[in-house]
Every structure is written in structure tokens, then in C-alpha cells.
PDB file of C-alpha atoms in Angstrom:
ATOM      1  CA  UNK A   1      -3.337-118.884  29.237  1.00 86.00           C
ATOM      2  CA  UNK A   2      -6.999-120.233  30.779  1.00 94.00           C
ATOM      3  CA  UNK A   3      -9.908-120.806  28.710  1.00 95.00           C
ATOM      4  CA  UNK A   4     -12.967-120.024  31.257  1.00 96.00           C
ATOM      5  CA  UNK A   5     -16.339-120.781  31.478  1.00 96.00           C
ATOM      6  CA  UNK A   6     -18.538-118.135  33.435  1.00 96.00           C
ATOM      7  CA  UNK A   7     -21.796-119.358  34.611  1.00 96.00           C
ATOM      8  CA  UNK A   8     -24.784-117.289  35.936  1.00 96.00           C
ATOM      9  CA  UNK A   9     -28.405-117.203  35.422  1.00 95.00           C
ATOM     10  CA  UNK A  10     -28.450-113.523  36.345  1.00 94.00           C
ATOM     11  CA  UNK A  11     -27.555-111.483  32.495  1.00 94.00           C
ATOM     12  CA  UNK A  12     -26.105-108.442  34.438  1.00 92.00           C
ATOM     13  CA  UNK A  13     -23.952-110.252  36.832  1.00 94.00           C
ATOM     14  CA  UNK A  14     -22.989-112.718  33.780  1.00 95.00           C
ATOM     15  CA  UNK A  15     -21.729-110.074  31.760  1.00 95.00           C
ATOM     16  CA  UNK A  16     -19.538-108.118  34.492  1.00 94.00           C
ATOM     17  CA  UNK A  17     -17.700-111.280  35.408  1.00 95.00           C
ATOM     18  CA  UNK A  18     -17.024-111.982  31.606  1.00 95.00           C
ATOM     19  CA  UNK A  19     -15.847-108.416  31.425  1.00 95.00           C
ATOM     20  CA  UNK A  20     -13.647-108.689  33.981  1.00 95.00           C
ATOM     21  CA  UNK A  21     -12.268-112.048  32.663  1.00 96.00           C
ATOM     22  CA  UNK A  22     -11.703-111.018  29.762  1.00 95.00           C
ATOM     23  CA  UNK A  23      -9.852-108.141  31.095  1.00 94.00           C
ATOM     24  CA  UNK A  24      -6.867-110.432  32.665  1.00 94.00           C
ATOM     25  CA  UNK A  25      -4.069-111.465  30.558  1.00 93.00           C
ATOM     26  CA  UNK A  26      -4.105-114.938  31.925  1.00 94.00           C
ATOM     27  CA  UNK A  27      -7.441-115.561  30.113  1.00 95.00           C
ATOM     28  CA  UNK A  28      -6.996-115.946  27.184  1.00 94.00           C
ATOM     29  CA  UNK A  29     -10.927-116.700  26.131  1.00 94.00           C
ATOM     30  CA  UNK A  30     -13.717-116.131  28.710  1.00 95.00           C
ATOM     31  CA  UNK A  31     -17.644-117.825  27.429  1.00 95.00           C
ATOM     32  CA  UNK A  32     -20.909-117.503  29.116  1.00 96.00           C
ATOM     33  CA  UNK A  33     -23.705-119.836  29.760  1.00 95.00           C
ATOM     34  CA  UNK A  34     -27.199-118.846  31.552  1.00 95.00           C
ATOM     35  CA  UNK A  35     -27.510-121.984  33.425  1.00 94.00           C
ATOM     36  CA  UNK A  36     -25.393-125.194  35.094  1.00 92.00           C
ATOM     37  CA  UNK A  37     -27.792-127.196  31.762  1.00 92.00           C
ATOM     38  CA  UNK A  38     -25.996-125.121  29.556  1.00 94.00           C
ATOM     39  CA  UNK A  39     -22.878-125.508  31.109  1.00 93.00           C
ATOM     40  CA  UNK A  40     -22.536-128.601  31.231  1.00 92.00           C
ATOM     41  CA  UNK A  41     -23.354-129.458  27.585  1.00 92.00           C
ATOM     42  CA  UNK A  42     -20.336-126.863  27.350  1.00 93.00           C
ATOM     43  CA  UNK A  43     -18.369-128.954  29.369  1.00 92.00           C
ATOM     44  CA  UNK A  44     -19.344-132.395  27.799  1.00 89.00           C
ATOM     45  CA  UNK A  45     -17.786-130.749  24.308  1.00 89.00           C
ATOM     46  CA  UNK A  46     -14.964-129.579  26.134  1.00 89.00           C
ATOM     47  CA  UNK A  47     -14.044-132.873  27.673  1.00 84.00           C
ATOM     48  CA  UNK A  48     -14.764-134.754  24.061  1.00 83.00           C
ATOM     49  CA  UNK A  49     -12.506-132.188  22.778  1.00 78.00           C
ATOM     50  CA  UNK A  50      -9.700-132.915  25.230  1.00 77.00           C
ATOM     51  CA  UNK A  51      -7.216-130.825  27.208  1.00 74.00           C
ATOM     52  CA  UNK A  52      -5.462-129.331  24.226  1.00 77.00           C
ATOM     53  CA  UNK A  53      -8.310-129.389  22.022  1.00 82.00           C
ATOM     54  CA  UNK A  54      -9.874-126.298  20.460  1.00 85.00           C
ATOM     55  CA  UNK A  55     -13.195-126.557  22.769  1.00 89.00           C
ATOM     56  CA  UNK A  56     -11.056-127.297  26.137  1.00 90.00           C
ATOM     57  CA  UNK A  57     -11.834-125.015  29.154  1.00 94.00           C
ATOM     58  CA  UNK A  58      -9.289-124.985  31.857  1.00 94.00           C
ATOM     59  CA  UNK A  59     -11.815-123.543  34.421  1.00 96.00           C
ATOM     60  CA  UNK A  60     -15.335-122.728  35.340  1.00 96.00           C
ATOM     61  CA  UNK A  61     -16.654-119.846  37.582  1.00 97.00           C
ATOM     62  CA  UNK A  62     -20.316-120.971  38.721  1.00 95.00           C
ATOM     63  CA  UNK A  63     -22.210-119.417  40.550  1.00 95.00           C
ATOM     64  CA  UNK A  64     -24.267-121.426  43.248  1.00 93.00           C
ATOM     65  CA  UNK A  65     -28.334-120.485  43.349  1.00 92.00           C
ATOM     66  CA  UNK A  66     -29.427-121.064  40.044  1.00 92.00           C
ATOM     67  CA  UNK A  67     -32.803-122.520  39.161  1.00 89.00           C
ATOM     68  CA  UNK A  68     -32.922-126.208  37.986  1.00 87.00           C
ATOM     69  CA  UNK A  69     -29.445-127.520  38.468  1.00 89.00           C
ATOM     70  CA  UNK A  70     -27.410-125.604  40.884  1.00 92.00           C
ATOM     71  CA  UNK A  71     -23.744-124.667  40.865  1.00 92.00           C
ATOM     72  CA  UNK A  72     -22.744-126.978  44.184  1.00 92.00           C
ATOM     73  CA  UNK A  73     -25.058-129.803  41.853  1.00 92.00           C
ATOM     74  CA  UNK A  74     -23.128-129.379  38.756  1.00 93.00           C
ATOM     75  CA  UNK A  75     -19.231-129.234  40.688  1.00 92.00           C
ATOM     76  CA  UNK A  76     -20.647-132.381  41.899  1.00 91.00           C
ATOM     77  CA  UNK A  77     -21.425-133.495  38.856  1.00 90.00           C
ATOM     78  CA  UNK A  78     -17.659-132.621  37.654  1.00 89.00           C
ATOM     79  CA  UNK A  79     -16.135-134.497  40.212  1.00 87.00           C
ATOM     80  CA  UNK A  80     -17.109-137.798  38.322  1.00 84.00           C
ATOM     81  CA  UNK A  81     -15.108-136.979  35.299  1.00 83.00           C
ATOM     82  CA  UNK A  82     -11.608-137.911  34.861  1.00 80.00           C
ATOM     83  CA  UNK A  83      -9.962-134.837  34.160  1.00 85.00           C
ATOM     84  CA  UNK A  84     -12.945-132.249  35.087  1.00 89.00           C
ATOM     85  CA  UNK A  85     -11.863-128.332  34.933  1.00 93.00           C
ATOM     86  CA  UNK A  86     -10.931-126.265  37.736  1.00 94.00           C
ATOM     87  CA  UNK A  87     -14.081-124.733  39.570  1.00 95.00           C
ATOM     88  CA  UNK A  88     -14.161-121.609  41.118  1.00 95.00           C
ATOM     89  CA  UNK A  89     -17.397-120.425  42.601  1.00 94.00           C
ATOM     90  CA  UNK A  90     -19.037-117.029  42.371  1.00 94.00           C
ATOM     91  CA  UNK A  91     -21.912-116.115  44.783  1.00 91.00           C
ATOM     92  CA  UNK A  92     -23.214-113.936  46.991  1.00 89.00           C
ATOM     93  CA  UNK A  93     -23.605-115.927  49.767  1.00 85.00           C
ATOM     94  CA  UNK A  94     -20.827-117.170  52.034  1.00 82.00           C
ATOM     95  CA  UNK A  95     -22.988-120.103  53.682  1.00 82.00           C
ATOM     96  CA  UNK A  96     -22.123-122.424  51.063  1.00 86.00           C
ATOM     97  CA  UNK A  97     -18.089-121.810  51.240  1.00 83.00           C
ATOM     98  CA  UNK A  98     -17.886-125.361  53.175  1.00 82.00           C
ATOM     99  CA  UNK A  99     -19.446-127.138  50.945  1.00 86.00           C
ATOM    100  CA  UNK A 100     -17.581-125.653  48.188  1.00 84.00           C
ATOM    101  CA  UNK A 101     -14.422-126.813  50.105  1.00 78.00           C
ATOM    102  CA  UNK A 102     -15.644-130.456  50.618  1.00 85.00           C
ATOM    103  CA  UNK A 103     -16.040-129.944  45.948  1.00 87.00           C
ATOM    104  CA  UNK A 104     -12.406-128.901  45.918  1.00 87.00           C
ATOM    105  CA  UNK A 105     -13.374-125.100  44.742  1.00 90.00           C
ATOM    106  CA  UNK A 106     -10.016-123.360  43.970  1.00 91.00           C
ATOM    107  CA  UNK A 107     -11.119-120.377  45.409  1.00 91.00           C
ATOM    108  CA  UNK A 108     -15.065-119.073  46.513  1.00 91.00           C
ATOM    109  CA  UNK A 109     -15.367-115.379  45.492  1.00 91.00           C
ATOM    110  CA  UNK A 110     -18.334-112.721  46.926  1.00 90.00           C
ATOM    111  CA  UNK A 111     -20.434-110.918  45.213  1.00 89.00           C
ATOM    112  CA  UNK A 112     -20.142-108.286  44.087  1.00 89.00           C
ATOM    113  CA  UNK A 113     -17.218-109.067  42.645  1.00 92.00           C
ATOM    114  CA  UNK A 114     -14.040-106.979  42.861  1.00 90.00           C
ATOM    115  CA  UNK A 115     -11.712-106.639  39.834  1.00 91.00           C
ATOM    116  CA  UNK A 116      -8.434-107.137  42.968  1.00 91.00           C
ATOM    117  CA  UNK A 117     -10.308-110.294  44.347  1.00 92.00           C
ATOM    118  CA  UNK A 118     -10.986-112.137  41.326  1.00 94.00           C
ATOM    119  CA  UNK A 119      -7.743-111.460  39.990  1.00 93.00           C
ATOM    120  CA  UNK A 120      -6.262-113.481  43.008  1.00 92.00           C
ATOM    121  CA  UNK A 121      -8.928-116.461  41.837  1.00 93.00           C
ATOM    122  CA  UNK A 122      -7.205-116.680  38.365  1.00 94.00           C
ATOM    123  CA  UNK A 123      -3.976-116.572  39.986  1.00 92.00           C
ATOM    124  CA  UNK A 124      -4.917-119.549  42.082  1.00 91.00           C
ATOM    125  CA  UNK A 125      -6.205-120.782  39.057  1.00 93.00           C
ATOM    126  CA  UNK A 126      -3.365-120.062  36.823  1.00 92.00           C
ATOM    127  CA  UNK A 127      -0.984-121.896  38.998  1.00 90.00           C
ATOM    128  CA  UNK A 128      -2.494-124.850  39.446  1.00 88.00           C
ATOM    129  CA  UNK A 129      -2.907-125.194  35.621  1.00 83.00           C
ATOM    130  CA  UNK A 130       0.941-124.552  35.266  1.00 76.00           C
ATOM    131  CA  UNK A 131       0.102-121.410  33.515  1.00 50.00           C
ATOM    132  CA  UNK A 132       1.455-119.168  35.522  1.00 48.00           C
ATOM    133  CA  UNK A 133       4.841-118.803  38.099  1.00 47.00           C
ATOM    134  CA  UNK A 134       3.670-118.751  41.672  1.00 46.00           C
ATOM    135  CA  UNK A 135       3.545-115.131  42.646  1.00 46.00           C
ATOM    136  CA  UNK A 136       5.810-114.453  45.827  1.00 46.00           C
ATOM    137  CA  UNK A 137       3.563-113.777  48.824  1.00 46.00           C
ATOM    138  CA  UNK A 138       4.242-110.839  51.142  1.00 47.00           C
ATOM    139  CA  UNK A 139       4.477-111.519  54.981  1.00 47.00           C
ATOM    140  CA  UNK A 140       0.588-110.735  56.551  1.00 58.00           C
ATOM    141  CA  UNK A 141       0.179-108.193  59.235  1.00 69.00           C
ATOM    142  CA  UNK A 142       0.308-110.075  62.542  1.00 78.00           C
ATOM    143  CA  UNK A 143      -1.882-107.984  64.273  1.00 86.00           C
ATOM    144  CA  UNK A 144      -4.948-108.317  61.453  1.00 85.00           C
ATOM    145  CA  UNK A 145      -6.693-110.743  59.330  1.00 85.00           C
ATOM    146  CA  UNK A 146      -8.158-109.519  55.966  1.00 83.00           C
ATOM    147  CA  UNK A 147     -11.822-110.973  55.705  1.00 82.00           C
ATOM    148  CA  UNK A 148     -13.876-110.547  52.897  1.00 73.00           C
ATOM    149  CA  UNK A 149     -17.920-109.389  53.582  1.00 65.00           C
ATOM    150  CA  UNK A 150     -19.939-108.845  50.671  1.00 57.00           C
ATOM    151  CA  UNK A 151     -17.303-107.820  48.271  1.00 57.00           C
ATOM    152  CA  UNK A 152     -15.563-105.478  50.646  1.00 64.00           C
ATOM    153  CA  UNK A 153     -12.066-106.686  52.232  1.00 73.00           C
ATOM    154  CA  UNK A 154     -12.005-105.339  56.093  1.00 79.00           C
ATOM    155  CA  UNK A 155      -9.101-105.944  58.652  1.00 86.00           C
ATOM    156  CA  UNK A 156     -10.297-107.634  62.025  1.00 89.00           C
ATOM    157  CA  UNK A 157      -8.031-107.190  64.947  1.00 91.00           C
ATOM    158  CA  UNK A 158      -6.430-110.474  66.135  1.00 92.00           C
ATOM    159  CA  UNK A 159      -6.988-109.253  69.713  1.00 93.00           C
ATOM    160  CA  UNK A 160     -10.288-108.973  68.932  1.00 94.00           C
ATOM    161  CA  UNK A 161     -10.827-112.763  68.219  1.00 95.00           C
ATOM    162  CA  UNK A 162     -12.212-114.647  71.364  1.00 95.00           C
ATOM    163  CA  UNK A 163     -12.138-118.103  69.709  1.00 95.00           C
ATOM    164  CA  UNK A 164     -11.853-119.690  65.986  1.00 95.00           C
ATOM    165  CA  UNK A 165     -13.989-122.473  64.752  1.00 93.00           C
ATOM    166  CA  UNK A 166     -12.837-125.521  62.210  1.00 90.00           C
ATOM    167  CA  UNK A 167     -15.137-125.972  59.034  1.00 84.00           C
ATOM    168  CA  UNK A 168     -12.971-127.654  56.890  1.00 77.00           C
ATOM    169  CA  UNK A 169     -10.087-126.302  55.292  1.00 75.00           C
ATOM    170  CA  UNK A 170     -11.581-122.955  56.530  1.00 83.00           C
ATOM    171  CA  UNK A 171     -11.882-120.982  59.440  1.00 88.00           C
ATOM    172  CA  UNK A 172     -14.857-119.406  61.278  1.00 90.00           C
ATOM    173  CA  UNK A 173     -13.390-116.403  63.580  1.00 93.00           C
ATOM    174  CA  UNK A 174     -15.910-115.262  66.011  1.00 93.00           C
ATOM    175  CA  UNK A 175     -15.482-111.348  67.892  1.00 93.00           C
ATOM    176  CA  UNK A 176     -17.212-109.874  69.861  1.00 89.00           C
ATOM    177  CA  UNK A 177     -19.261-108.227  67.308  1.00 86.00           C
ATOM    178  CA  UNK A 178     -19.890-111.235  64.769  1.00 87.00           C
ATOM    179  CA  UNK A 179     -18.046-114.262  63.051  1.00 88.00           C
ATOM    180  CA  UNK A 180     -16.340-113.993  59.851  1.00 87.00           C
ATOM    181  CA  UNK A 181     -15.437-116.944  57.417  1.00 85.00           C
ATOM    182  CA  UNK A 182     -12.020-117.168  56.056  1.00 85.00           C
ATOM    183  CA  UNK A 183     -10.229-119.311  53.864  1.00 79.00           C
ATOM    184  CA  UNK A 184      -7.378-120.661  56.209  1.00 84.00           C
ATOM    185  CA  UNK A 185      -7.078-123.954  58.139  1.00 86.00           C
ATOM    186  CA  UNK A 186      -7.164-124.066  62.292  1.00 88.00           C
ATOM    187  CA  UNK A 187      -3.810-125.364  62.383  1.00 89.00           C
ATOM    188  CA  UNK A 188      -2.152-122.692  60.161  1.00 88.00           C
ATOM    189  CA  UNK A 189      -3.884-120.423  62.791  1.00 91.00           C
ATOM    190  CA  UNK A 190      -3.040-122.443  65.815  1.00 91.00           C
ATOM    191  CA  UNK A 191       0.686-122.114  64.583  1.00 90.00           C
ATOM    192  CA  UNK A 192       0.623-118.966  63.819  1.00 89.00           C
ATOM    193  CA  UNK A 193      -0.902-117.527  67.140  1.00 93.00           C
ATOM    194  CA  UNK A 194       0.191-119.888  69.518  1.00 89.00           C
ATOM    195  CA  UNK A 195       2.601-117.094  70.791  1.00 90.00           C
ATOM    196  CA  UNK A 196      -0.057-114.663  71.143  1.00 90.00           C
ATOM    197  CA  UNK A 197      -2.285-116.587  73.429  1.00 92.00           C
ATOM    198  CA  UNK A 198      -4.187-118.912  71.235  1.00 94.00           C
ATOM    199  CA  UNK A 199      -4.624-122.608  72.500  1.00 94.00           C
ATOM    200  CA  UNK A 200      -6.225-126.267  70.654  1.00 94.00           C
ATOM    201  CA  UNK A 201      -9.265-126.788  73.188  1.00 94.00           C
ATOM    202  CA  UNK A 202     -10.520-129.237  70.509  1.00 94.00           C
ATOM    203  CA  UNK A 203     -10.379-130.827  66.776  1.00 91.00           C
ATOM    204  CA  UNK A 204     -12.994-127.742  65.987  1.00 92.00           C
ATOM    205  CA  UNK A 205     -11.693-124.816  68.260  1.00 95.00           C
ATOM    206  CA  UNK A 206      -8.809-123.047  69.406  1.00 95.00           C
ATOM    207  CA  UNK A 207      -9.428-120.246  71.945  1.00 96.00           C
ATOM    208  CA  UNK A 208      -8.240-116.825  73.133  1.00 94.00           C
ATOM    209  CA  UNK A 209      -6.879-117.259  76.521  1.00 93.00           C
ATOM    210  CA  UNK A 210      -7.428-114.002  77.623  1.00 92.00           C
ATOM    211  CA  UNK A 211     -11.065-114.328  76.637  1.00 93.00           C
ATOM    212  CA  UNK A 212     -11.891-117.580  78.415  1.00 93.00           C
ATOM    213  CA  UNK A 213     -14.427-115.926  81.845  1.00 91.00           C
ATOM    214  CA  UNK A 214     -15.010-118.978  83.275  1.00 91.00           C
ATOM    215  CA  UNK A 215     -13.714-122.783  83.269  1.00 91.00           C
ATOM    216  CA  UNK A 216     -16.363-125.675  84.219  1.00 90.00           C
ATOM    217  CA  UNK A 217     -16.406-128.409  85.236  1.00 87.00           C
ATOM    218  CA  UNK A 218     -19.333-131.280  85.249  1.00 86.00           C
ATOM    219  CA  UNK A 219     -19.560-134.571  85.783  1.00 82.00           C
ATOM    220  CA  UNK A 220     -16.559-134.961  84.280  1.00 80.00           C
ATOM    221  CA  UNK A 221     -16.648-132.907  80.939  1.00 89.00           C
ATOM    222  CA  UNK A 222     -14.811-129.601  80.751  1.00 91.00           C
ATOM    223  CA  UNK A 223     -15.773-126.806  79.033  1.00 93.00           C
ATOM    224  CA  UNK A 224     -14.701-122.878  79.042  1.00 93.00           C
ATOM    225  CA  UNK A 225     -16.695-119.658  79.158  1.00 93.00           C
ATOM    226  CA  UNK A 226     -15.816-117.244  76.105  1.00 93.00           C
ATOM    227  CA  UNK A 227     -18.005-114.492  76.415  1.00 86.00           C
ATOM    228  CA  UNK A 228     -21.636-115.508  76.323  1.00 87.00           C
ATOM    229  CA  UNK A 229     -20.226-119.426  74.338  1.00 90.00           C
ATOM    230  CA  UNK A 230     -19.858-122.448  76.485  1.00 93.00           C
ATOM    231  CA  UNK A 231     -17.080-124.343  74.288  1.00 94.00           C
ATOM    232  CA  UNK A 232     -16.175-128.239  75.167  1.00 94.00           C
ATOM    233  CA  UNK A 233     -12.619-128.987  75.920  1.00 93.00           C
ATOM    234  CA  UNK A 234     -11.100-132.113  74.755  1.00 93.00           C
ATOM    235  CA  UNK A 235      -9.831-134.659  77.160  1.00 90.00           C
ATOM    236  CA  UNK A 236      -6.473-134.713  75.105  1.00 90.00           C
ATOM    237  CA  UNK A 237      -6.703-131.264  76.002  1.00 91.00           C
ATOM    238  CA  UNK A 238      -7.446-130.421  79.573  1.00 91.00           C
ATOM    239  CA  UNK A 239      -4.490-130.709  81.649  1.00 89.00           C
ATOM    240  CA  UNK A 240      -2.700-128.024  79.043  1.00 89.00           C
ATOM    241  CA  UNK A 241      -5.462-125.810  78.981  1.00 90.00           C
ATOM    242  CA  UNK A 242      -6.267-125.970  83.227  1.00 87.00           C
ATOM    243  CA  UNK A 243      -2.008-125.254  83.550  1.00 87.00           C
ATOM    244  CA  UNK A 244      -2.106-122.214  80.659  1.00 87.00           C
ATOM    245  CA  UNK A 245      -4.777-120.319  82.836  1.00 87.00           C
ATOM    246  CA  UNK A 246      -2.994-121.378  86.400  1.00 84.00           C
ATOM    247  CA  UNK A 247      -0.467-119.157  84.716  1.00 81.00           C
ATOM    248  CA  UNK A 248      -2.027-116.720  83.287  1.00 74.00           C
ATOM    249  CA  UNK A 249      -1.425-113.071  84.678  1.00 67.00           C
TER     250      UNK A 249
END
């Protein structure tokens, strides 16, 4: 069972995420506070109090923009402590889901929040705590990618993916009609669609070949053409990529 610490400066929002907390059997007690100040006093008496202590809290959900102290300023401030709780950040912004990343987040949850989605956080959470077995994990659909845009979960059509982007231990996947930000490293993707077409171009991109209009070459640097995006190739990377398209259909 998790002890929790929900943190928001925003009363509504506060009290819906400690409702739904408090709603899931792994928590087994679920406290507010207004403002990362607060919080971290919180904290401080949890930490004094030790893991098994009565004031312990196994994780914190924190919201990010916050006046004062902010949520990425007080995980920061967490990562200085020996044995600091489990953070798992709340927002409504997805701009900051890098930099969450770099903070070892657990898991970065949209606003507004869905009762399915933050389930899955706790989950994360759970496991890592050792409070929960690991929950078998049913085989994805190959031909879609769930991606999550302002609390609402929509499928995006591998096909439609002209190239993915590395920013961190997540993935930016840009379309035709926008990008979307998902919580999966490039080379779980470049594994898992190097049959469909997929190839490494670079450390930070791996590219649709059937989307690639145009390859270039000047003064010796390469680059490819994916849609209106000039991306630079690698040198490591060249000679695979220049055969792949000789032999494309």
C-alpha cells in the first residue's frame, strides 16, 4: 500500500486528484499540500520519520507551474536526499515531460486527469515500491501508437509517422499533421519498426523510408528530405541509408 502526497496550488484540481487517489486500493492514504513550500516541510517529516515510520510517504504527485517553488524545483530538490520518494508529475503541459525524465519522474500524467491513466501511474508506482506484482502487459497494436493529448488517449497510425525524434528516454513522433510526445525510447522504436521501414539516420532520429522525398548531398554532409524537414544523416549512417533507398520499390 502507497502513502501519497498530492501537490497543487490549484484547490479544484487538488481535490480531484486526492479523490481519485484515494479511490485506488493501492493507496492506502492520499494528503494534500497547496504548494512545493508546503510539501516539502511534508517531506522533511516524512524523511525524519523514516521509510516505515508513521509520517513516511512512498510517493509524491506534483504538479509543475506553481508560484514560488515549482514542481521540476522541488523533484530537484528531492534528488539530494538519500532515500527521496517516488515523484510522479501532474500537469497540463507536456513541454516539460523531458525534463521530468532527466528528474527520474515515474510517470508524467496530463491534465485533466483520467481515472484509467492515473491508475497506470500508481501501478508504475506500486511496482517499483514492491507493493504490487507487475501486471502482465498485453501485446500493442502494431499498426498504432496510443498518445496521450490533453487527457484524451488517441491512436496515431504508424504509417502515418514520417520520422521520430530522441528526447531522452522519450520519443517525439512527428505526422503529417503534428508531433506527439510519448513515453518510449528511439531504440525500442527502432527495434520494433525496423521491419516496417523505419531506419537510425542519427543518435536523435530514425526515419520513414517511404517518406524520405529527397536525399542531399553538400559539401560532404548528408541529409534527407521528409516532407517539408531537412534531417542530417550520420556518417556512421550513410552508406546503409544511400543502399535502403537504391532498393527501395
Amino acid at each position: 500500500m502507497l502513502r501519497a502526497l498530492a501537490v497543487d496550488d490549484e484547490r479544484p484540481s487538488l481535490e480531484e486528484l486526492l479523490y481519485l487517489l484515494r479511490a485506488d486500493p493501492r493507496i492506502d492514504s492520499a494528503e494534500g499540500a497547496g504548494d512545493a513550500t508546503e510539501a516539502l516541510r511534508r517531506i522533511n517529516r516524512a524523511l525524519e520519520s523514516g521509510p516505515g515510520g508513521p509520517e513516511a510517504i512512498d510517493v509524491v504527485f506534483l504538479d509543475i507551474q506553481m508560484p514560488g517553488l515549482d514542481g521540476l524545483d522541488l523533484a530537484r530538490l528531492l534528488t539530494g536526499f538519500a532515500r527521496p520518494p517516488l515523484v510522479v508529475f501532474v500537469t497540463a503541459h507536456e513541454d516539460f515531460a523531458v525534463q521530468a525524465f532527466d528528474l527520474k519522474a515515474v510517470d508524467y500524467v496530463l491534465k485533466p486527469v483520467r481515472k484509467e491513466r492515473l491508475a497506470e501511474a500508481v501501478r508504475r508506482a506500486a511496482e517499483l515500491r514492491g507493493a504490487a506484482p507487475p501486471i502482465p502487459v498485453h501485446e500493442p497494436d502494431p499498426d498504432h501508437l496510443p498518445v496521450e493529448l490533453g487527457g484524451v488517449t488517441r491512436f496515431v497510425a504508424v504509417d502515418d509517422i514520417t520520422h521520430v525524434e530522441a528526447q531522452g528516454d522519450y520519443a517525439r513522433l512527428h505526422t503529417g499533421k503534428g508531433s506527439h510526445l510519448v513515453r518510449i525510447p528511439l531504440s525500442a522504436l527502432e527495434e520494433r519498426w525496423r521491419s516496417r521501414g523505419f531506419v537510425r539516420i542519427h543518435r536523435r532520429h530514425l526515419v520513414a523510408l517511404r517518406h524520405i522525398g529527397e536525399l542531399r548531398l553538400d559539401a560532404g554532409t548528408v541529409s534527407v528530405l521528409v516532407g517539408s524537414e531537412e534531417l542530417q544523416v550520420s556518417r556512421r549512417h550513410t552508406r546503409e541509408l544511400r543502399d535502403l533507398l537504391m532498393r527501395r520499390p
